[in-house]
Amino acid sequence: MMADAAADWEALLSRDTDAARLQRGDLDALAALLARYQNRLYRYLLRLVRDPAIAEDLFQQTWVRVVEKIRRYDPRRSFEAWLFAVARNLAIDHLRRRAPESLDDAGPAGAAETPAARVASAEPGVLAGLLARERAELVAQVLAELPLIYRETLTLRFEEEMKLEEIAALLAVPLSTVKTRLRRGLEMMRHRLENLAGESSWP
Amino acid sequence: MAVNEHEETRARLPLAAAGALEAGEREQIERHLAGCAACAAEWERWRLCGLLLKRLPTPQPSPLVVERARARAVARLLETSDERSTQVGILLAVLVAWTLTLGSGVVVLVLTRGIAAAAELFTGNGWLWVAAYTTAGWFLAAVASAVLGRRYRTSRGLA
């Protein structure tokens, strides 16, 4: 337990140190932060915009914006939260330009490549792997079809494993709103999954 | 078991699956589920729904995209660092220019009107002469800075 806590603290310190080093213009710190956050950041952007090509472009823009604004970053705050806020602002700007009338529009279903199709399943065994991949594709598809406010909250909570308070700060909404979005988002997910997969595939 | 208790429990199950309940609410639900098979089955579905989200594979950016992001960020970082050092250089040059302006004012006064006139700076109305001289110097320095800055911005394609 103590060793875990020490390791967590060390990891936290390392993250902060890298951000502080980047503030001093250290290129190695940039490489370290990029390596640490690349998958999570790309996943978050992909969940928001649903198009891999746009997510990749925003991914690059985010890191350019990070080095432009790193001097304004307060090291007392979490770098992760700051990084995601930078990425979110860029993604929201993009979505506003694309569909200024409504950010909550679900958009064309399946227009983007299914994220699950781009990675191999982590489940062991061929059949288990196939089953897991089929299910993951279905879940990813259903998640992508949810309105932005719900799919964003769900991915931040379940995939990024952010605390509710962190999500509320990132989205600039009250904690109660985060809970409401989580509940409604999960209800939509379950309803659509059951419709697609059928009751029989559920326990 | 009261109908309300079933309804209250079921309404909280999605948030329970999201780990978004307070400790007291969680204990209340756990007590109810221990004695209610129907709600326990419902809970299992919500739990699975959350689990499916948690187990979604993490999509990864291609190595080429990551490398491009790094290269663009490095280029921007060097560019901003260059701009910053140029700004510091300009600031230092302006400070030196002002210092020289003030110093040369006294030197010019001594050379043209003698030491006695320079001494009047502290006793008589000589400060008026220095103020006029300094203002003219600052004005010229400002014009020069504006011209140099404009040329710099044009040469870097910033204008």
PDB file of C-alpha atoms in Angstrom, chain A:
ATOM      1  CA  MET A   1       0.000   0.000   0.000  1.00  0.00           C
ATOM      2  CA  MET A   2       2.767   2.391   1.017  1.00  0.00           C
ATOM      3  CA  ALA A   3       4.802   1.410  -2.035  1.00  0.00           C
ATOM      4  CA  ASP A   4       1.801   2.098  -4.302  1.00  0.00           C
ATOM      5  CA  ALA A   5       1.263   5.503  -2.709  1.00  0.00           C
ATOM      6  CA  ALA A   6       4.944   6.324  -3.101  1.00  0.00           C
ATOM      7  CA  ALA A   7       4.865   5.238  -6.758  1.00  0.00           C
ATOM      8  CA  ASP A   8       1.746   7.354  -7.382  1.00  0.00           C
ATOM      9  CA  TRP A   9       3.373  10.363  -5.748  1.00  0.00           C
ATOM     10  CA  GLU A  10       6.541   9.826  -7.762  1.00  0.00           C
ATOM     11  CA  ALA A  11       4.536   9.618 -11.000  1.00  0.00           C
ATOM     12  CA  LEU A  12       2.648  12.803 -10.098  1.00  0.00           C
ATOM     13  CA  LEU A  13       5.884  14.579  -9.289  1.00  0.00           C
ATOM     14  CA  SER A  14       7.413  13.400 -12.560  1.00  0.00           C
ATOM     15  CA  ARG A  15       4.478  14.778 -14.546  1.00  0.00           C
ATOM     16  CA  ASP A  16       4.737  18.134 -12.814  1.00  0.00           C
ATOM     17  CA  THR A  17       8.481  18.169 -13.293  1.00  0.00           C
ATOM     18  CA  ASP A  18       8.114  17.537 -17.028  1.00  0.00           C
ATOM     19  CA  ALA A  19       5.600  20.379 -17.324  1.00  0.00           C
ATOM     20  CA  ALA A  20       7.930  22.688 -15.364  1.00  0.00           C
ATOM     21  CA  ARG A  21      10.844  21.656 -17.593  1.00  0.00           C
ATOM     22  CA  LEU A  22       8.773  22.371 -20.678  1.00  0.00           C
ATOM     23  CA  GLN A  23       8.125  25.851 -19.283  1.00  0.00           C
ATOM     24  CA  ARG A  24      11.883  26.352 -19.374  1.00  0.00           C
ATOM     25  CA  GLY A  25      11.951  25.253 -23.028  1.00  0.00           C
ATOM     26  CA  ASP A  26      13.256  21.702 -22.451  1.00  0.00           C
ATOM     27  CA  LEU A  27      12.599  19.657 -25.614  1.00  0.00           C
ATOM     28  CA  ASP A  28      13.078  16.328 -23.783  1.00  0.00           C
ATOM     29  CA  ALA A  29      10.205  17.293 -21.481  1.00  0.00           C
ATOM     30  CA  LEU A  30       7.988  17.810 -24.515  1.00  0.00           C
ATOM     31  CA  ALA A  31       8.883  14.337 -25.795  1.00  0.00           C
ATOM     32  CA  ALA A  32       8.152  12.834 -22.368  1.00  0.00           C
ATOM     33  CA  LEU A  33       4.747  14.522 -22.089  1.00  0.00           C
ATOM     34  CA  LEU A  34       3.863  13.584 -25.653  1.00  0.00           C
ATOM     35  CA  ALA A  35       4.737   9.938 -25.036  1.00  0.00           C
ATOM     36  CA  ARG A  36       2.755   9.897 -21.790  1.00  0.00           C
ATOM     37  CA  TYR A  37      -0.444  11.502 -23.010  1.00  0.00           C
ATOM     38  CA  GLN A  38      -0.566  10.713 -26.733  1.00  0.00           C
ATOM     39  CA  ASN A  39      -3.028   7.820 -26.569  1.00  0.00           C
ATOM     40  CA  ARG A  40      -5.350   9.327 -24.014  1.00  0.00           C
ATOM     41  CA  LEU A  41      -5.386  12.720 -25.698  1.00  0.00           C
ATOM     42  CA  TYR A  42      -6.058  11.227 -29.118  1.00  0.00           C
ATOM     43  CA  ARG A  43      -8.828   9.032 -27.696  1.00  0.00           C
ATOM     44  CA  TYR A  44     -10.499  12.034 -26.059  1.00  0.00           C
ATOM     45  CA  LEU A  45     -10.330  14.071 -29.284  1.00  0.00           C
ATOM     46  CA  LEU A  46     -11.623  11.145 -31.332  1.00  0.00           C
ATOM     47  CA  ARG A  47     -14.585  10.703 -28.981  1.00  0.00           C
ATOM     48  CA  LEU A  48     -15.385  14.408 -29.357  1.00  0.00           C
ATOM     49  CA  VAL A  49     -15.071  14.829 -33.125  1.00  0.00           C
ATOM     50  CA  ARG A  50     -15.602  11.177 -34.216  1.00  0.00           C
ATOM     51  CA  ASP A  51     -13.417  11.532 -37.300  1.00  0.00           C
ATOM     52  CA  PRO A  52      -9.851  10.096 -37.061  1.00  0.00           C
ATOM     53  CA  ALA A  53      -8.422  12.553 -39.624  1.00  0.00           C
ATOM     54  CA  ILE A  54      -9.830  15.557 -37.751  1.00  0.00           C
ATOM     55  CA  ALA A  55      -8.793  14.078 -34.400  1.00  0.00           C
ATOM     56  CA  GLU A  56      -5.234  13.663 -35.704  1.00  0.00           C
ATOM     57  CA  ASP A  57      -5.162  17.252 -36.921  1.00  0.00           C
ATOM     58  CA  LEU A  58      -6.494  18.548 -33.602  1.00  0.00           C
ATOM     59  CA  PHE A  59      -3.983  16.329 -31.809  1.00  0.00           C
ATOM     60  CA  GLN A  60      -1.137  18.154 -33.581  1.00  0.00           C
ATOM     61  CA  GLN A  61      -2.730  21.552 -33.023  1.00  0.00           C
ATOM     62  CA  THR A  62      -3.089  20.775 -29.324  1.00  0.00           C
ATOM     63  CA  TRP A  63       0.649  20.216 -28.846  1.00  0.00           C
ATOM     64  CA  VAL A  64       1.492  23.387 -30.777  1.00  0.00           C
ATOM     65  CA  ARG A  65      -0.958  25.279 -28.554  1.00  0.00           C
ATOM     66  CA  VAL A  66       0.577  23.654 -25.464  1.00  0.00           C
ATOM     67  CA  VAL A  67       4.067  25.011 -26.230  1.00  0.00           C
ATOM     68  CA  GLU A  68       2.589  28.411 -27.093  1.00  0.00           C
ATOM     69  CA  LYS A  69       0.730  28.669 -23.797  1.00  0.00           C
ATOM     70  CA  ILE A  70       2.927  26.631 -21.457  1.00  0.00           C
ATOM     71  CA  ARG A  71       4.190  29.782 -19.700  1.00  0.00           C
ATOM     72  CA  ARG A  72       0.641  30.549 -18.614  1.00  0.00           C
ATOM     73  CA  TYR A  73       0.220  27.070 -17.088  1.00  0.00           C
ATOM     74  CA  ASP A  74       0.120  27.140 -13.299  1.00  0.00           C
ATOM     75  CA  PRO A  75       2.261  24.222 -12.019  1.00  0.00           C
ATOM     76  CA  ARG A  76       0.074  23.993  -8.895  1.00  0.00           C
ATOM     77  CA  ARG A  77      -2.726  22.750 -11.142  1.00  0.00           C
ATOM     78  CA  SER A  78      -2.890  19.339 -12.760  1.00  0.00           C
ATOM     79  CA  PHE A  79      -1.111  19.347 -16.120  1.00  0.00           C
ATOM     80  CA  GLU A  80      -3.481  16.654 -17.332  1.00  0.00           C
ATOM     81  CA  ALA A  81      -6.547  18.809 -16.695  1.00  0.00           C
ATOM     82  CA  TRP A  82      -4.859  21.779 -18.371  1.00  0.00           C
ATOM     83  CA  LEU A  83      -3.860  19.692 -21.395  1.00  0.00           C
ATOM     84  CA  PHE A  84      -7.372  18.307 -21.830  1.00  0.00           C
ATOM     85  CA  ALA A  85      -8.833  21.809 -21.524  1.00  0.00           C
ATOM     86  CA  VAL A  86      -6.538  23.021 -24.321  1.00  0.00           C
ATOM     87  CA  ALA A  87      -7.583  20.083 -26.512  1.00  0.00           C
ATOM     88  CA  ARG A  88     -11.247  20.572 -25.661  1.00  0.00           C
ATOM     89  CA  ASN A  89     -11.212  24.240 -26.631  1.00  0.00           C
ATOM     90  CA  LEU A  90      -9.743  23.370 -30.031  1.00  0.00           C
ATOM     91  CA  ALA A  91     -12.259  20.555 -30.580  1.00  0.00           C
ATOM     92  CA  ILE A  92     -15.219  22.722 -29.542  1.00  0.00           C
ATOM     93  CA  ASP A  93     -14.030  25.502 -31.878  1.00  0.00           C
ATOM     94  CA  HIS A  94     -13.853  22.979 -34.701  1.00  0.00           C
ATOM     95  CA  LEU A  95     -17.322  21.596 -33.955  1.00  0.00           C
ATOM     96  CA  ARG A  96     -18.756  25.120 -33.757  1.00  0.00           C
ATOM     97  CA  ARG A  97     -17.330  25.949 -37.169  1.00  0.00           C
ATOM     98  CA  ARG A  98     -18.686  22.710 -38.612  1.00  0.00           C
ATOM     99  CA  ALA A  99     -22.155  22.845 -37.056  1.00  0.00           C
ATOM    100  CA  PRO A 100     -22.681  26.183 -35.327  1.00  0.00           C
ATOM    101  CA  GLU A 101     -26.403  25.565 -34.893  1.00  0.00           C
ATOM    102  CA  SER A 102     -26.013  22.778 -32.358  1.00  0.00           C
ATOM    103  CA  LEU A 103     -23.092  21.170 -30.561  1.00  0.00           C
ATOM    104  CA  ASP A 104     -25.383  18.426 -29.302  1.00  0.00           C
ATOM    105  CA  ASP A 105     -26.263  17.132 -32.726  1.00  0.00           C
ATOM    106  CA  ALA A 106     -25.441  13.439 -32.929  1.00  0.00           C
ATOM    107  CA  GLY A 107     -24.362  13.757 -36.562  1.00  0.00           C
ATOM    108  CA  PRO A 108     -24.121  11.012 -39.163  1.00  0.00           C
ATOM    109  CA  ALA A 109     -23.797   7.637 -37.526  1.00  0.00           C
ATOM    110  CA  GLY A 110     -20.790   5.567 -38.506  1.00  0.00           C
ATOM    111  CA  ALA A 111     -19.270   8.323 -40.628  1.00  0.00           C
ATOM    112  CA  ALA A 112     -15.998   7.842 -38.820  1.00  0.00           C
ATOM    113  CA  GLU A 113     -13.897   4.708 -38.734  1.00  0.00           C
ATOM    114  CA  THR A 114     -14.779   2.718 -35.640  1.00  0.00           C
ATOM    115  CA  PRO A 115     -11.982   3.326 -33.130  1.00  0.00           C
ATOM    116  CA  ALA A 116     -12.051  -0.329 -32.105  1.00  0.00           C
ATOM    117  CA  ALA A 117     -11.143  -1.324 -35.647  1.00  0.00           C
ATOM    118  CA  ARG A 118      -7.802   0.455 -35.310  1.00  0.00           C
ATOM    119  CA  VAL A 119      -6.459  -1.575 -32.425  1.00  0.00           C
ATOM    120  CA  ALA A 120      -6.180  -5.201 -31.538  1.00  0.00           C
ATOM    121  CA  SER A 121      -8.321  -6.651 -28.761  1.00  0.00           C
ATOM    122  CA  ALA A 122      -6.642  -7.125 -25.426  1.00  0.00           C
ATOM    123  CA  GLU A 123      -8.787 -10.157 -24.541  1.00  0.00           C
ATOM    124  CA  PRO A 124      -6.973 -13.515 -24.502  1.00  0.00           C
ATOM    125  CA  GLY A 125      -8.083 -16.386 -26.732  1.00  0.00           C
ATOM    126  CA  VAL A 126      -9.309 -16.241 -30.309  1.00  0.00           C
ATOM    127  CA  LEU A 127     -13.030 -16.660 -29.624  1.00  0.00           C
ATOM    128  CA  ALA A 128     -12.922 -14.483 -26.564  1.00  0.00           C
ATOM    129  CA  GLY A 129     -10.987 -11.920 -28.611  1.00  0.00           C
ATOM    130  CA  LEU A 130     -13.531 -11.975 -31.417  1.00  0.00           C
ATOM    131  CA  LEU A 131     -16.391 -11.655 -29.002  1.00  0.00           C
ATOM    132  CA  ALA A 132     -14.677  -8.803 -27.198  1.00  0.00           C
ATOM    133  CA  ARG A 133     -13.930  -7.007 -30.460  1.00  0.00           C
ATOM    134  CA  GLU A 134     -17.481  -7.375 -31.741  1.00  0.00           C
ATOM    135  CA  ARG A 135     -18.818  -6.019 -28.524  1.00  0.00           C
ATOM    136  CA  ALA A 136     -16.262  -3.217 -28.352  1.00  0.00           C
ATOM    137  CA  GLU A 137     -17.123  -2.087 -31.871  1.00  0.00           C
ATOM    138  CA  LEU A 138     -20.782  -2.037 -30.997  1.00  0.00           C
ATOM    139  CA  VAL A 139     -20.163  -0.088 -27.785  1.00  0.00           C
ATOM    140  CA  ALA A 140     -17.844   2.369 -29.573  1.00  0.00           C
ATOM    141  CA  GLN A 141     -20.450   2.875 -32.286  1.00  0.00           C
ATOM    142  CA  VAL A 142     -23.209   3.508 -29.757  1.00  0.00           C
ATOM    143  CA  LEU A 143     -20.987   5.880 -27.786  1.00  0.00           C
ATOM    144  CA  ALA A 144     -20.115   7.796 -30.968  1.00  0.00           C
ATOM    145  CA  GLU A 145     -23.803   8.253 -31.755  1.00  0.00           C
ATOM    146  CA  LEU A 146     -24.590   9.905 -28.416  1.00  0.00           C
ATOM    147  CA  PRO A 147     -24.902  13.707 -28.310  1.00  0.00           C
ATOM    148  CA  LEU A 148     -21.604  15.449 -27.536  1.00  0.00           C
ATOM    149  CA  ILE A 149     -22.356  16.387 -23.924  1.00  0.00           C
ATOM    150  CA  TYR A 150     -23.106  12.762 -23.014  1.00  0.00           C
ATOM    151  CA  ARG A 151     -20.346  10.992 -24.929  1.00  0.00           C
ATOM    152  CA  GLU A 152     -17.816  13.495 -23.605  1.00  0.00           C
ATOM    153  CA  THR A 153     -18.865  12.993 -19.990  1.00  0.00           C
ATOM    154  CA  LEU A 154     -18.917   9.215 -20.362  1.00  0.00           C
ATOM    155  CA  THR A 155     -15.472   9.039 -21.923  1.00  0.00           C
ATOM    156  CA  LEU A 156     -13.992  11.342 -19.285  1.00  0.00           C
ATOM    157  CA  ARG A 157     -15.419   9.225 -16.496  1.00  0.00           C
ATOM    158  CA  PHE A 158     -15.077   5.676 -17.821  1.00  0.00           C
ATOM    159  CA  GLU A 159     -12.109   5.874 -20.189  1.00  0.00           C
ATOM    160  CA  GLU A 160     -10.051   8.740 -18.774  1.00  0.00           C
ATOM    161  CA  GLU A 161     -11.115   7.797 -15.238  1.00  0.00           C
ATOM    162  CA  MET A 162     -11.322  11.415 -14.151  1.00  0.00           C
ATOM    163  CA  LYS A 163     -12.899  12.326 -10.825  1.00  0.00           C
ATOM    164  CA  LEU A 164     -16.301  13.984 -10.978  1.00  0.00           C
ATOM    165  CA  GLU A 165     -14.823  17.221  -9.658  1.00  0.00           C
ATOM    166  CA  GLU A 166     -12.162  17.195 -12.380  1.00  0.00           C
ATOM    167  CA  ILE A 167     -14.806  16.647 -15.062  1.00  0.00           C
ATOM    168  CA  ALA A 168     -16.897  19.492 -13.649  1.00  0.00           C
ATOM    169  CA  ALA A 169     -13.849  21.802 -13.735  1.00  0.00           C
ATOM    170  CA  LEU A 170     -12.920  20.804 -17.287  1.00  0.00           C
ATOM    171  CA  LEU A 171     -16.452  21.242 -18.618  1.00  0.00           C
ATOM    172  CA  ALA A 172     -17.072  24.332 -16.458  1.00  0.00           C
ATOM    173  CA  VAL A 173     -20.374  22.955 -15.176  1.00  0.00           C
ATOM    174  CA  PRO A 174     -21.674  22.171 -11.659  1.00  0.00           C
ATOM    175  CA  LEU A 175     -21.115  18.714 -10.167  1.00  0.00           C
ATOM    176  CA  SER A 176     -24.850  18.040 -10.325  1.00  0.00           C
ATOM    177  CA  THR A 177     -24.773  18.591 -14.098  1.00  0.00           C
ATOM    178  CA  VAL A 178     -21.955  16.073 -14.451  1.00  0.00           C
ATOM    179  CA  LYS A 179     -24.035  13.512 -12.554  1.00  0.00           C
ATOM    180  CA  THR A 180     -27.101  14.231 -14.667  1.00  0.00           C
ATOM    181  CA  ARG A 181     -25.098  13.828 -17.876  1.00  0.00           C
ATOM    182  CA  LEU A 182     -23.559  10.589 -16.607  1.00  0.00           C
ATOM    183  CA  ARG A 183     -26.950   9.157 -15.722  1.00  0.00           C
ATOM    184  CA  ARG A 184     -28.640  10.191 -18.960  1.00  0.00           C
ATOM    185  CA  GLY A 185     -25.651   9.135 -21.030  1.00  0.00           C
ATOM    186  CA  LEU A 186     -25.613   5.681 -19.448  1.00  0.00           C
ATOM    187  CA  GLU A 187     -29.367   5.341 -19.878  1.00  0.00           C
ATOM    188  CA  MET A 188     -29.024   6.147 -23.590  1.00  0.00           C
ATOM    189  CA  MET A 189     -26.092   3.754 -23.924  1.00  0.00           C
ATOM    190  CA  ARG A 190     -27.956   0.908 -22.326  1.00  0.00           C
ATOM    191  CA  HIS A 191     -31.156   1.556 -24.245  1.00  0.00           C
ATOM    192  CA  ARG A 192     -29.346   1.640 -27.599  1.00  0.00           C
ATOM    193  CA  LEU A 193     -27.121  -1.331 -26.788  1.00  0.00           C
ATOM    194  CA  GLU A 194     -30.112  -3.431 -25.824  1.00  0.00           C
ATOM    195  CA  ASN A 195     -31.912  -2.437 -28.994  1.00  0.00           C
ATOM    196  CA  LEU A 196     -28.901  -3.296 -31.133  1.00  0.00           C
ATOM    197  CA  ALA A 197     -27.643  -6.392 -29.398  1.00  0.00           C
ATOM    198  CA  GLY A 198     -30.948  -7.796 -28.192  1.00  0.00           C
ATOM    199  CA  GLU A 199     -31.842  -8.804 -24.677  1.00  0.00           C
ATOM    200  CA  SER A 200     -30.425 -12.301 -25.105  1.00  0.00           C
ATOM    201  CA  SER A 201     -26.816 -11.149 -25.176  1.00  0.00           C
ATOM    202  CA  TRP A 202     -27.165  -9.544 -21.761  1.00  0.00           C
ATOM    203  CA  PRO A 203     -26.739 -11.521 -18.586  1.00  0.00           C
TER     204      PRO A 203
END
